[in-house]
Short mmCIF file of C-alpha atoms in Angstrom, two decimals:
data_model
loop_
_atom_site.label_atom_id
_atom_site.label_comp_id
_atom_site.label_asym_id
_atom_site.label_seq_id
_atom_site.Cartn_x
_atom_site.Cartn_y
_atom_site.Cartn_z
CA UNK A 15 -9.38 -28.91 14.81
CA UNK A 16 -11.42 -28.49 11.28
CA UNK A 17 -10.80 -25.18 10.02
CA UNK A 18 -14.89 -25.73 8.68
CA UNK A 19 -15.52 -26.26 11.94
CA UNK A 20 -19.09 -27.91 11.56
CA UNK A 21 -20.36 -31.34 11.95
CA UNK A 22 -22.82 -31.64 9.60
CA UNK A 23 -24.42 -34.99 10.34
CA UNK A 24 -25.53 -33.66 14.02
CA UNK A 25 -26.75 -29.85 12.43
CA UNK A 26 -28.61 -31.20 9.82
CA UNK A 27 -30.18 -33.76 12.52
CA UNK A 28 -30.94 -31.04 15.07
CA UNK A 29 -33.18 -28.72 12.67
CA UNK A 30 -36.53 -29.19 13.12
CA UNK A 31 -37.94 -29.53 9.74
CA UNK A 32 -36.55 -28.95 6.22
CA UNK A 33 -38.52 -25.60 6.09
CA UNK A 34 -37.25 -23.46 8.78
CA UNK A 35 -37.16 -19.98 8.37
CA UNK A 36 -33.02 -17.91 8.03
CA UNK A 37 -33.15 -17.09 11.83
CA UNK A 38 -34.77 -20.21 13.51
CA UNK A 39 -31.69 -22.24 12.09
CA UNK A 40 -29.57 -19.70 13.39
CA UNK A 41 -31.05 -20.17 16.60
CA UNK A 42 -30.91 -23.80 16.97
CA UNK A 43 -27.31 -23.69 15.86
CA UNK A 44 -26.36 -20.70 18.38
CA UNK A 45 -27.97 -22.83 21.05
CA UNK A 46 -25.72 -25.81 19.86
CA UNK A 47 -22.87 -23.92 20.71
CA UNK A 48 -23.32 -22.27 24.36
CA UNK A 49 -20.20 -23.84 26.94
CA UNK A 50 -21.37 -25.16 30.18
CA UNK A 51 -18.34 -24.30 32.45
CA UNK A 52 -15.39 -27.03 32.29
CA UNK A 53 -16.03 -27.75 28.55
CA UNK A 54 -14.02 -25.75 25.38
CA UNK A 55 -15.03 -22.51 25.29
CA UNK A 56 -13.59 -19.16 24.47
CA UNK A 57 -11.27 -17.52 27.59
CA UNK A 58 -11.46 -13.98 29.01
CA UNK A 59 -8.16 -13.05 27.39
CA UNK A 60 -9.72 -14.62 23.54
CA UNK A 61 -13.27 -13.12 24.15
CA UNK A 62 -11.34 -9.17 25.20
CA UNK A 63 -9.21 -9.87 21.94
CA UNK A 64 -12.65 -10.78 20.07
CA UNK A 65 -14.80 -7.80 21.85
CA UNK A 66 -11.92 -5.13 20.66
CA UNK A 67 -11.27 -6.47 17.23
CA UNK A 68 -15.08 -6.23 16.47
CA UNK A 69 -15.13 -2.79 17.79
CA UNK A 70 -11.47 -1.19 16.44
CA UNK A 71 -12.14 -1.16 12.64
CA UNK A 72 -11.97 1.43 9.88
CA UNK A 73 -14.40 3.33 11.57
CA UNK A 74 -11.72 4.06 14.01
CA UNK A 75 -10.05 5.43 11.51
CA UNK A 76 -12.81 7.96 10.07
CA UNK A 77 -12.81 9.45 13.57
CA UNK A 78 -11.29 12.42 12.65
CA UNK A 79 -13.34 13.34 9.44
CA UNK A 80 -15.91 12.85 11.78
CA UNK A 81 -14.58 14.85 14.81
CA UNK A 82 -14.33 17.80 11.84
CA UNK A 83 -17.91 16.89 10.97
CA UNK A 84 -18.90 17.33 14.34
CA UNK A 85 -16.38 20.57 15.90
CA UNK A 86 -13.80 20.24 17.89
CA UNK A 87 -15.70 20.86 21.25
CA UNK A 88 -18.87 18.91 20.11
CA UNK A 89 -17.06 16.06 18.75
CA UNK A 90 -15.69 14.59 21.33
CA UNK A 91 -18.25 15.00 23.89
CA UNK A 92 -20.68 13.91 21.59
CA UNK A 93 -18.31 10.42 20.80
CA UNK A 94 -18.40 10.01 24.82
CA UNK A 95 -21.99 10.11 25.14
CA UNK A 96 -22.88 8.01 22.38
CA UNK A 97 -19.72 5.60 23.70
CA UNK A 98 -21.36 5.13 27.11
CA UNK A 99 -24.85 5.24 25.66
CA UNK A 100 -24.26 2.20 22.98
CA UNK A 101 -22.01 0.29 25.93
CA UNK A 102 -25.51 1.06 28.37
CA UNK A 103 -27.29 -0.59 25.38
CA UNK A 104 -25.24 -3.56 25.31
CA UNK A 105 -25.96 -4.09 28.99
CA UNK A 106 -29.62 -3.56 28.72
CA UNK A 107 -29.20 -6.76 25.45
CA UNK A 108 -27.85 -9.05 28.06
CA UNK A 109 -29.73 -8.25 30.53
CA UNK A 110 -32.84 -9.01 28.48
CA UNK A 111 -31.29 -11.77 26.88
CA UNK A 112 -30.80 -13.42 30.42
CA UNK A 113 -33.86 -12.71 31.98
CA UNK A 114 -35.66 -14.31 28.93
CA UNK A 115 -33.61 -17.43 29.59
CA UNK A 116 -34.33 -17.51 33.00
CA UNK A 117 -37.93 -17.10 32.23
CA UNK A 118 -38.21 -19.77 29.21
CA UNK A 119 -35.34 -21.84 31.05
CA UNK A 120 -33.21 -21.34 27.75
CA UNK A 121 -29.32 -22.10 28.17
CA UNK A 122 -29.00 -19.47 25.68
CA UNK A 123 -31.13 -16.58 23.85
CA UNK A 124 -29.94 -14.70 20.95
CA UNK A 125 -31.01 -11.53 19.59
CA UNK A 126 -33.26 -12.22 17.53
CA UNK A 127 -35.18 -14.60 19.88
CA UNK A 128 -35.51 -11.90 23.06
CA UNK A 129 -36.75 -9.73 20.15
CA UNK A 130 -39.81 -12.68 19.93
CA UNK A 131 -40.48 -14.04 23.35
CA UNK A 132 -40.58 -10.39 24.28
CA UNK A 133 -43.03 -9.66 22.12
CA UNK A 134 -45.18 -12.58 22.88
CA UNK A 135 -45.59 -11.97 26.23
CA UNK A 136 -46.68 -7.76 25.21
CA UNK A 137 -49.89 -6.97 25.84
CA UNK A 138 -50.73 -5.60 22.20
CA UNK A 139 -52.54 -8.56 20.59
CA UNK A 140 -51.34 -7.44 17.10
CA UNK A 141 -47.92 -7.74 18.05
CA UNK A 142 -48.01 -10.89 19.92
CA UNK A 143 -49.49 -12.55 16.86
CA UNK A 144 -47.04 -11.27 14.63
CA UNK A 145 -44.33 -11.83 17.77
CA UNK A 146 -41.49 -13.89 15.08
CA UNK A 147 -41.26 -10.71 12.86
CA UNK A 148 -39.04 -9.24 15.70
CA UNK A 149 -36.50 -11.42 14.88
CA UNK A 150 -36.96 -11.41 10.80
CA UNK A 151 -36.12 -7.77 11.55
CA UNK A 152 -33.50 -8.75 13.77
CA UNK A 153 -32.03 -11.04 11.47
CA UNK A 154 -32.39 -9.03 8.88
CA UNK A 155 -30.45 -6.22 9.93
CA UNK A 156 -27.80 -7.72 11.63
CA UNK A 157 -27.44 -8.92 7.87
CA UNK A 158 -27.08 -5.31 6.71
CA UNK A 159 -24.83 -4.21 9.14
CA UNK A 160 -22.51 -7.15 9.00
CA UNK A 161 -22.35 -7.11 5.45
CA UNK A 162 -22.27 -3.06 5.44
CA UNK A 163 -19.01 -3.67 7.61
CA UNK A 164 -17.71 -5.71 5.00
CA UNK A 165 -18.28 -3.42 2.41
CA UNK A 166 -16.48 -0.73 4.10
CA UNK A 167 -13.57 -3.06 4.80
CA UNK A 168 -13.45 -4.54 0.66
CA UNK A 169 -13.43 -0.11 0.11
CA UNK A 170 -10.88 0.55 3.01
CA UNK A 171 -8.41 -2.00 1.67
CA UNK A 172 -8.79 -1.18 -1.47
CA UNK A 173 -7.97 2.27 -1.06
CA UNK A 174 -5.12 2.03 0.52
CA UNK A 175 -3.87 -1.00 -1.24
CA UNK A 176 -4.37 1.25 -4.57
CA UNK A 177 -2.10 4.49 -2.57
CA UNK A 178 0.79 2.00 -1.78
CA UNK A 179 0.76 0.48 -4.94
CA UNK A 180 0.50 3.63 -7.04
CA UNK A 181 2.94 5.73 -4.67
CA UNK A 182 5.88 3.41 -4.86
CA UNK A 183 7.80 4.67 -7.32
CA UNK A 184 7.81 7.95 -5.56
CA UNK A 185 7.85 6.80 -2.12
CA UNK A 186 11.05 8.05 0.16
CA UNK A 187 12.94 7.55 3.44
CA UNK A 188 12.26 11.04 4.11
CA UNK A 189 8.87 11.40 6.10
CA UNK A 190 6.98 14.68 5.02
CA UNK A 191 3.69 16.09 5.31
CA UNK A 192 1.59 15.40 1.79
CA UNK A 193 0.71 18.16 -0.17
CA UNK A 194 -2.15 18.72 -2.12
CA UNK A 195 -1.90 17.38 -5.85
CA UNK A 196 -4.18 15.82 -8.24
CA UNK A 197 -3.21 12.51 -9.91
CA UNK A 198 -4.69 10.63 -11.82
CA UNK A 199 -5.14 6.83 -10.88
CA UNK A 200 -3.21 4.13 -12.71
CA UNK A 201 -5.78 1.17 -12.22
CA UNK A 202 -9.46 1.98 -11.38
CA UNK A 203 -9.98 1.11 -7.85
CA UNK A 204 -12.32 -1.97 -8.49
CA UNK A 205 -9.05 -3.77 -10.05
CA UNK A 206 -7.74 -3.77 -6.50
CA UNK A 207 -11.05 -4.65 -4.83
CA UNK A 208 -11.35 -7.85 -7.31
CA UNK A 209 -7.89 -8.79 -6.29
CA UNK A 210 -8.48 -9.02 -2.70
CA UNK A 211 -11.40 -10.52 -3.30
CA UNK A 212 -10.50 -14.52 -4.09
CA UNK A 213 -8.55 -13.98 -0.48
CA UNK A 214 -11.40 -12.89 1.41
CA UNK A 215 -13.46 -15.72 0.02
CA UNK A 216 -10.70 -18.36 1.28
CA UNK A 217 -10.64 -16.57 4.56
CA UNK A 218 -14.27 -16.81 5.39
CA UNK A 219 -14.12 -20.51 4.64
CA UNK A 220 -12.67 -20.32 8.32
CA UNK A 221 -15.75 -20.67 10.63
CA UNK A 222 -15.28 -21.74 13.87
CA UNK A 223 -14.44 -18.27 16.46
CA UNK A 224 -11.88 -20.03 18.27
CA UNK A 225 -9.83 -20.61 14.99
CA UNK A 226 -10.22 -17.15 14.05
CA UNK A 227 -8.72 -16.15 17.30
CA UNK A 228 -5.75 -17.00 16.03
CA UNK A 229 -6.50 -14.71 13.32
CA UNK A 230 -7.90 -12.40 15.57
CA UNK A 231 -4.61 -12.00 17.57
CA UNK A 232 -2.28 -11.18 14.92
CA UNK A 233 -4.84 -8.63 13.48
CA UNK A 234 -4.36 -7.12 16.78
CA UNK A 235 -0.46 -7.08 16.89
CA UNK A 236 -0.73 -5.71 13.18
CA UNK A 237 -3.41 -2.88 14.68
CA UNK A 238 -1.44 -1.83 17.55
CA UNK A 239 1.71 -1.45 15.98
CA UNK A 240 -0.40 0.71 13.27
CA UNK A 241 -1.61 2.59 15.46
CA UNK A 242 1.39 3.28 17.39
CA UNK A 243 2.88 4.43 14.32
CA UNK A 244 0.06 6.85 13.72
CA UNK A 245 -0.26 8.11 17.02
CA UNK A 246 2.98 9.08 16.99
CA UNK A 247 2.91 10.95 13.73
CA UNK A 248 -0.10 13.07 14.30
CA UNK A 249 1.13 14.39 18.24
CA UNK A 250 3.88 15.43 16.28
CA UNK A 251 4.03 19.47 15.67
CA UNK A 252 -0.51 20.07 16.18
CA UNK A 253 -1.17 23.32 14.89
CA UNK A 254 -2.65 25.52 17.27
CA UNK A 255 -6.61 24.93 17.00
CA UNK A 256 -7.85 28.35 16.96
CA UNK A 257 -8.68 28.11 13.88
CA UNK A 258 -10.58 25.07 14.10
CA UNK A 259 -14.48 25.88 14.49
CA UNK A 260 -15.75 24.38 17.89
CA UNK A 261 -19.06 23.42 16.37
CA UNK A 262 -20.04 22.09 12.77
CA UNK A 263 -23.17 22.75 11.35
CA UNK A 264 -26.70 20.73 11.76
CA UNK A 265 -26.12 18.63 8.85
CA UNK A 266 -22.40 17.62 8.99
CA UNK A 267 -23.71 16.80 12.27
CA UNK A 268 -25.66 14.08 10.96
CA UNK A 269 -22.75 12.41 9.17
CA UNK A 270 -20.94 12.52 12.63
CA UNK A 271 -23.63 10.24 13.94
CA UNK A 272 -23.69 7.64 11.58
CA UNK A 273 -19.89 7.74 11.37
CA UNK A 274 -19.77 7.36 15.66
CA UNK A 275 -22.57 4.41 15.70
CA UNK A 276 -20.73 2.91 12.95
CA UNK A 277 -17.28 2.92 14.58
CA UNK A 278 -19.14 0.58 17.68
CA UNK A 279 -19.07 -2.04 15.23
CA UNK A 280 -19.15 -4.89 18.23
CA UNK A 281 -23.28 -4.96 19.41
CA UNK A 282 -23.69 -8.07 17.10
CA UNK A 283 -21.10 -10.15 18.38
CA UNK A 284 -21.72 -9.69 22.00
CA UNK A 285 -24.18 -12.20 22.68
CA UNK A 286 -22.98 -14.76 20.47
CA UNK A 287 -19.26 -13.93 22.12
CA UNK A 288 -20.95 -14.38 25.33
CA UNK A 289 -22.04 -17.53 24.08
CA UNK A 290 -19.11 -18.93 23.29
CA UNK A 291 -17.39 -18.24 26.87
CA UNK A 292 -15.99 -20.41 29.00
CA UNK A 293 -17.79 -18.86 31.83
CA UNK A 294 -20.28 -16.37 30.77
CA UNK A 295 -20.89 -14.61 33.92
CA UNK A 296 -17.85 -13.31 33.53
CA UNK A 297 -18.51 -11.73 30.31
CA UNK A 298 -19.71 -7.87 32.02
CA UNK A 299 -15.99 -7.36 33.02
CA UNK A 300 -14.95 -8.34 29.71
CA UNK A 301 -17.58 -5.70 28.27
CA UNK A 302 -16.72 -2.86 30.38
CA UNK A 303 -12.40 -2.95 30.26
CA UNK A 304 -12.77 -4.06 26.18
CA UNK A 305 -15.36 -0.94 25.63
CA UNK A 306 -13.38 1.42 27.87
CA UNK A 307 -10.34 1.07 26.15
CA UNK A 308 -12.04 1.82 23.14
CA UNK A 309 -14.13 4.83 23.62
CA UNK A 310 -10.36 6.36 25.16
CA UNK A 311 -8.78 5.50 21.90
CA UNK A 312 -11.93 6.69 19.61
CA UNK A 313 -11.52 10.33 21.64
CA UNK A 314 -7.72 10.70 21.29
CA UNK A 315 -7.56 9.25 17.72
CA UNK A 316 -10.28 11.36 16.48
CA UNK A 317 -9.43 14.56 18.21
CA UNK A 318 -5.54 14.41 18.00
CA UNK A 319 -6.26 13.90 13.73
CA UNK A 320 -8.18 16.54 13.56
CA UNK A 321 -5.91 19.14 15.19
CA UNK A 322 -3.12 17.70 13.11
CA UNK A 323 -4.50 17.75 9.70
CA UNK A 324 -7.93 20.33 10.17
CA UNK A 325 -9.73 20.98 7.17
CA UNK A 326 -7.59 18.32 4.98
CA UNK A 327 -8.84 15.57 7.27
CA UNK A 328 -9.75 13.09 4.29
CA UNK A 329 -12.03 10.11 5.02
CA UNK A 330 -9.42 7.86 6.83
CA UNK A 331 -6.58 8.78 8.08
CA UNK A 332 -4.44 6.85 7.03
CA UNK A 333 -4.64 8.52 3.11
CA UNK A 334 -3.09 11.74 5.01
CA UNK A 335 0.26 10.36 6.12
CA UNK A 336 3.14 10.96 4.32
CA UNK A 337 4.41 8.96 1.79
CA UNK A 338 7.48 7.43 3.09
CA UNK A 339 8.15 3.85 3.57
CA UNK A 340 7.89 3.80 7.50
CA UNK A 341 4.00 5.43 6.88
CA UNK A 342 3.62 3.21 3.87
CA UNK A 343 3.80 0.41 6.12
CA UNK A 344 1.03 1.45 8.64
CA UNK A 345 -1.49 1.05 5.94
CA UNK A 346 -0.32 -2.23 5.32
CA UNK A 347 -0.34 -3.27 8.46
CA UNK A 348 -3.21 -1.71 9.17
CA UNK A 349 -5.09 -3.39 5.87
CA UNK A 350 -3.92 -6.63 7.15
CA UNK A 351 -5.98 -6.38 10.10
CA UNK A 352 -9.15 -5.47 8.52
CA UNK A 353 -8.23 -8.13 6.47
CA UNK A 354 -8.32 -10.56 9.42
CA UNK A 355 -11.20 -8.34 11.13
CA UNK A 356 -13.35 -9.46 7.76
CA UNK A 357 -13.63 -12.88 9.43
CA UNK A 358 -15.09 -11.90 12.17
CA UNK A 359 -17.53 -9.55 11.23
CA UNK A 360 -18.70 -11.90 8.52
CA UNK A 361 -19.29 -14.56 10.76
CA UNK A 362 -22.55 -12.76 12.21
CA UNK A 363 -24.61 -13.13 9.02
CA UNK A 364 -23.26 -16.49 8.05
CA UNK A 365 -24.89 -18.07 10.84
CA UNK A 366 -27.79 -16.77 10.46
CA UNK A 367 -27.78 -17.18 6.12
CA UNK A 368 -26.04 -20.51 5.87
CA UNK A 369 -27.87 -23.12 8.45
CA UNK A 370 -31.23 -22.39 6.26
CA UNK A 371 -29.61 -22.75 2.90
CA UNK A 372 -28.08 -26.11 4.25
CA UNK A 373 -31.10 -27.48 5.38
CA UNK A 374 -32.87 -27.48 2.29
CA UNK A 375 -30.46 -29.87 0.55
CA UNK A 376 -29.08 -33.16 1.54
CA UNK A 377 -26.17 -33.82 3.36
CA UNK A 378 -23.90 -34.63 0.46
CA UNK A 379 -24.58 -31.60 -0.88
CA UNK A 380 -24.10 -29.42 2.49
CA UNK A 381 -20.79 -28.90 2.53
CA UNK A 382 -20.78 -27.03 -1.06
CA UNK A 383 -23.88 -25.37 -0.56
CA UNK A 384 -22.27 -23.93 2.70
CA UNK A 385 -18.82 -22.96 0.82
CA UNK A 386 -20.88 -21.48 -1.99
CA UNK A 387 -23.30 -19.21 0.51
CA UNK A 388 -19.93 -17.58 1.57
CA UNK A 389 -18.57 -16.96 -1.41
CA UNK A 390 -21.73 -15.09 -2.84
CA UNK A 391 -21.75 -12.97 0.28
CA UNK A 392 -18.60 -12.19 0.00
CA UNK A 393 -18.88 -11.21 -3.59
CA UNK A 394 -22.29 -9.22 -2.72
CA UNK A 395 -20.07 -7.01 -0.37
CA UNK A 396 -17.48 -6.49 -2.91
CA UNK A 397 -20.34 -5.71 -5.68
CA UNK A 398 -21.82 -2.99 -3.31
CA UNK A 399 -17.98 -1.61 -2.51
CA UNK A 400 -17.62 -1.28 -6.39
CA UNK A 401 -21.28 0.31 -6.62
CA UNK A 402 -20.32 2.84 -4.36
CA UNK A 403 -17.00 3.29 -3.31
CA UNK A 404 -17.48 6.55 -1.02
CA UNK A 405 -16.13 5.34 2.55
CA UNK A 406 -17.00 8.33 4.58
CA UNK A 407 -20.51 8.59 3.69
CA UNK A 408 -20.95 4.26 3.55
CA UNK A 409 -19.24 4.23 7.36
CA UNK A 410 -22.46 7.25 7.63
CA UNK A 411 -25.34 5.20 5.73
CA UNK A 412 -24.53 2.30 7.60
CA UNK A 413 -23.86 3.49 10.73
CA UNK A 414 -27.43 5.26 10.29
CA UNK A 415 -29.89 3.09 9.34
CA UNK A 416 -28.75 -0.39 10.71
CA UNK A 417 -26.70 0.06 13.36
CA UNK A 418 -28.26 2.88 15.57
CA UNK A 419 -31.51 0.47 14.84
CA UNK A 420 -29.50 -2.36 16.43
CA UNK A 421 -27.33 -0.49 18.71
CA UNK A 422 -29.63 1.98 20.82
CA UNK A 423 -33.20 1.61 18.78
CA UNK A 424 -34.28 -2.16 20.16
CA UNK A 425 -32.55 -2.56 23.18
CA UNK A 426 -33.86 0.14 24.68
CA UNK A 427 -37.58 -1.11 23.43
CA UNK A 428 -36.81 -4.64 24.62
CA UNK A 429 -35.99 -3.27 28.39
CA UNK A 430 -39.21 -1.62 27.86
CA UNK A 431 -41.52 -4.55 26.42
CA UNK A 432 -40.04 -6.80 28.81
CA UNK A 433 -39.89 -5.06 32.10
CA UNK A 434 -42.61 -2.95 32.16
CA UNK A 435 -44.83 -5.09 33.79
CA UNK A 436 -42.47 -6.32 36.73
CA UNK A 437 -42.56 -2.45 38.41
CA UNK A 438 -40.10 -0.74 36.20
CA UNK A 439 -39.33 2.79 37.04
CA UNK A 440 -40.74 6.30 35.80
CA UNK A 441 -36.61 7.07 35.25
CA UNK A 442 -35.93 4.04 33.95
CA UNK A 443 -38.62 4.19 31.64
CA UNK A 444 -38.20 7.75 30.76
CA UNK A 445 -34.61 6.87 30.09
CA UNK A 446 -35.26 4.49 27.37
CA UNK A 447 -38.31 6.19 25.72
CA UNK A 448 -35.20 9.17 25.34
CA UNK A 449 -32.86 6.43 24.10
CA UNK A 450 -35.43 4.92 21.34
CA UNK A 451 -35.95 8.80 20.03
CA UNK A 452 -33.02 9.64 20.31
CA UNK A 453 -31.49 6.60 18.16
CA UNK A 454 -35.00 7.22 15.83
CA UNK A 455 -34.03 10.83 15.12
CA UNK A 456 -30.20 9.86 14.08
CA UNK A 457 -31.41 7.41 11.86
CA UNK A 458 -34.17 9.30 9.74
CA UNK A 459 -32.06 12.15 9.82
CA UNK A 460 -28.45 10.55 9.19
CA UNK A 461 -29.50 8.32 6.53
CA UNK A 462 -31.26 11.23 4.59
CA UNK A 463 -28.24 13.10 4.90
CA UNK A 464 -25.65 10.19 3.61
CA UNK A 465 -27.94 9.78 0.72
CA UNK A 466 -27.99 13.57 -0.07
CA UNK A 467 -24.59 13.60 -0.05
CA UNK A 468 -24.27 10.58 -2.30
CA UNK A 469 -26.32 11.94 -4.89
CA UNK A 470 -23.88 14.92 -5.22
CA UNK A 471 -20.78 15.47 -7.32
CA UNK A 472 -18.00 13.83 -5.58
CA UNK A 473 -15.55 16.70 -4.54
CA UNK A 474 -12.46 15.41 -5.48
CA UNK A 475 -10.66 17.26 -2.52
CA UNK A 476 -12.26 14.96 -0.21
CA UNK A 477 -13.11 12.17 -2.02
CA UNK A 478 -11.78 8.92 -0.37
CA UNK A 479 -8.49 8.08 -3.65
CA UNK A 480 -4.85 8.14 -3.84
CA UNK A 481 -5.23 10.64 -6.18
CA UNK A 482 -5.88 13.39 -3.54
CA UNK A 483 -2.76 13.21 -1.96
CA UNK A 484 1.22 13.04 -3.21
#
């Protein structure tokens, strides 16, 4: 199998005209790729392994910063309800996205095209006319969120990358707890992000999502043993909480939101994983075990960190174990499968960026013009990594004005737009006018309050280095 994965005599022949827009040539190649039953296609076991690896990233590991940001008693309820509410979402997507096929007798819709044909079939004139801008915005900030991942991921790596690195000389066989102790970097932290980043750009050259399954699996195996390793660490000797407040204040609050949407990092992949199934139908199954196992782990992780390490809790948590070589090698492990994890995530904007770009030059020309669109993405997200390398409150800007958009924002609004004229229900409509607000609210609000912070002096007893902790 090509690792490029892409015939490019039969893409360039299936695009309409030379001019489409970003997202109709994501479209037409999406559609290329849906899996009757009995042809290749992704299996239940590849698209759970898929579904999880979008979702368990380094948000996961921000869950207890966030937890802190939230209170001990208000985090984790709050991560449940916003768990069930963004898997609800996900449901209501497919559901739309089916019905819409149904309707237009589609094989396949994407996101950004139930976005459309619902709005051309609203009664507002205005917005029928201007129906296609529902998936520009689509589009468009599936592109921000998938490359906001990415940015995250070039900062996450980096970070830890720069701790093992720097902490060698001094690392031991004797686990203990870090203490607090202000050092002073060797290398600046973009020298690490610039060399990951010639790795990353060979990686995304990998396109097709059953080849990154492979990819996908041993990112898990590295995860899991990770996170073994770091639960077992942090149920080691918990303080007693009482000291722990039970509820944060209003605006630490707001960081707590964008860090929770954020960690769902999965609502862009889940049509186009559905996609590539075998059989899609049974792709709700596949939803419902992947997401349940992850809103358990979210709940534990971030809880059982912040009992453990309370009002040290640094941005992830893997800058608070010790520095021994048994620890030293859960970051790396760890890293290695946000390495992987890149992949994936990137592949979301790609397919939406690159199938335009290619069709405006000839074929001999498509292949480099496709390499080349990935390697300036992937150099954009390491640019905006360097530009601001805060994780905590990029996991909350992100998670605040893209994904609760994307997440809780239009789905609910599509159930709405779509529905409402077939007899939907007074609770069912109530429901998703409180879902729209609800995701409206955390956005204004969150992203004001990322920014805030962001514009203040960084604390350097919680900023996101190795030089916190020895």
């Amino acid at each position: 199998m090509s690792l490029l994965g892409r015939n490019y005599n039969s893409e360039l022949n299936s695009l309409d005209n030379r001019s489409q827009s970003p997202s109709e040539s994501s479209s037409s190649i999406t559609s290329e790729n849906v899996h009757p039953a009995g042809e290749a296609g992704l299996s239940m076991m590849q698209t759970l392994i898929h579904l999880l690896k979008c979702n368990i990233g380094t948000g996961l590991l921000g869950l207890p910063l966030a937890i802190k940001n939230a209170g001990l008693l208000v985090g984790p309820v709050s991560l449940l309800a916003i768990g069930v509410l963004t898997v609800h979402c996900m449901v209501i997507l497919l559901n739309c996205a089916q019905h819409l096929s149904q309707r237009l007798q589609k094989t396949f819709v994407n996101y950004g095209e139930a976005t459309m044909y619902s709005l051309e079939t609203c009664p507002n004139t205005w917005l029928r006319t201007h129906a296609v801008w529902g998936r520009y915005t689509v589009s468009f900030l599936l592109i921000i969120t998938q490359l906001g991942f990415c940015s995250v991921y070039f900062m996450f790596m980096a970070d830890n990358l720069q701790q093992m690195v720097e902490e060698a000389h001094v690392t031991s066989n004797i686990c203990q707890p870090r203490e607090i102790l202000a050092l002073t970097p060797i290398l600046d932290i973009r020298f690490y992000m610039l060399t990951i980043l010639p790795f990353l750009i060979l990686l995304v050259f990998i396109q097709n999502l059953k080849v990154l399954s492979v990819f996908s699996t041993l990112a898990n195996i590295t995860t899991v043993g990770s996170m073994a390793l770091i639960f077992e660490y942090i149920m080691q000797g918990i303080p007693y909480p009482s000291n722990l407040p039970l509820m944060a204040n209003w605006k630490t609050f707001l960081l707590f939101f964008g860090t929770a949407i954020f960690t769902f990092e999965g609502v862009g992949m889940v049509l186009p994983l559905k996609n590539q199934m075998k059989h899609p139908q049974q792709f709700s199954f596949v939803l419902y075990l992947g997401m349940s196992i992850v809103i358990i782990l979210y709940i534990f992780l971030g809880t059982l960190g912040y009992m453990k390490f309370g009002s040290d809790t640094q941005a992830s948590i893997t800058l608070n174990l010790p520095n021994c070589w048994l620890y030293q090698s859960v970051k790396l492990m760890y890293s290695i499968g946000i390495f992987f994890t890149y992949a994936l995530q990137f592949h979301v904007p790609a397919e939406i960026i690159i199938p335009f770009a290619v069709s405006q030059v000839s074929e001999s020309w498509a292949l480099f013009v496709d390499l080349s669109v990935r390697s300036g993405l992937v150099c954009l997200t390491c640019v905006s990594a360097i530009l601001i390398p805060r994780l905590d409150l990029v996991i909350s800007l992100v998670g605040s004005v893209s994904s609760s958009t994307l997440a809780l924002i239009i789905p609910a609004l599509l159930e709405i737009v779509i529905f409402y004229s077939e007899d939907m229900s007074c609770v069912t409509l109530a429901k998703d006018i409180m879902i729209s607000i609800l995701g409206l609210l955390g956005c204004i609000f969150g992203t004001y309050q990322a920014l805030y912070e962001l514009t203040q002096p960084i604390n350097h007893s919680m900023a996101n280095s190795t030089g916190v902790y020895a």
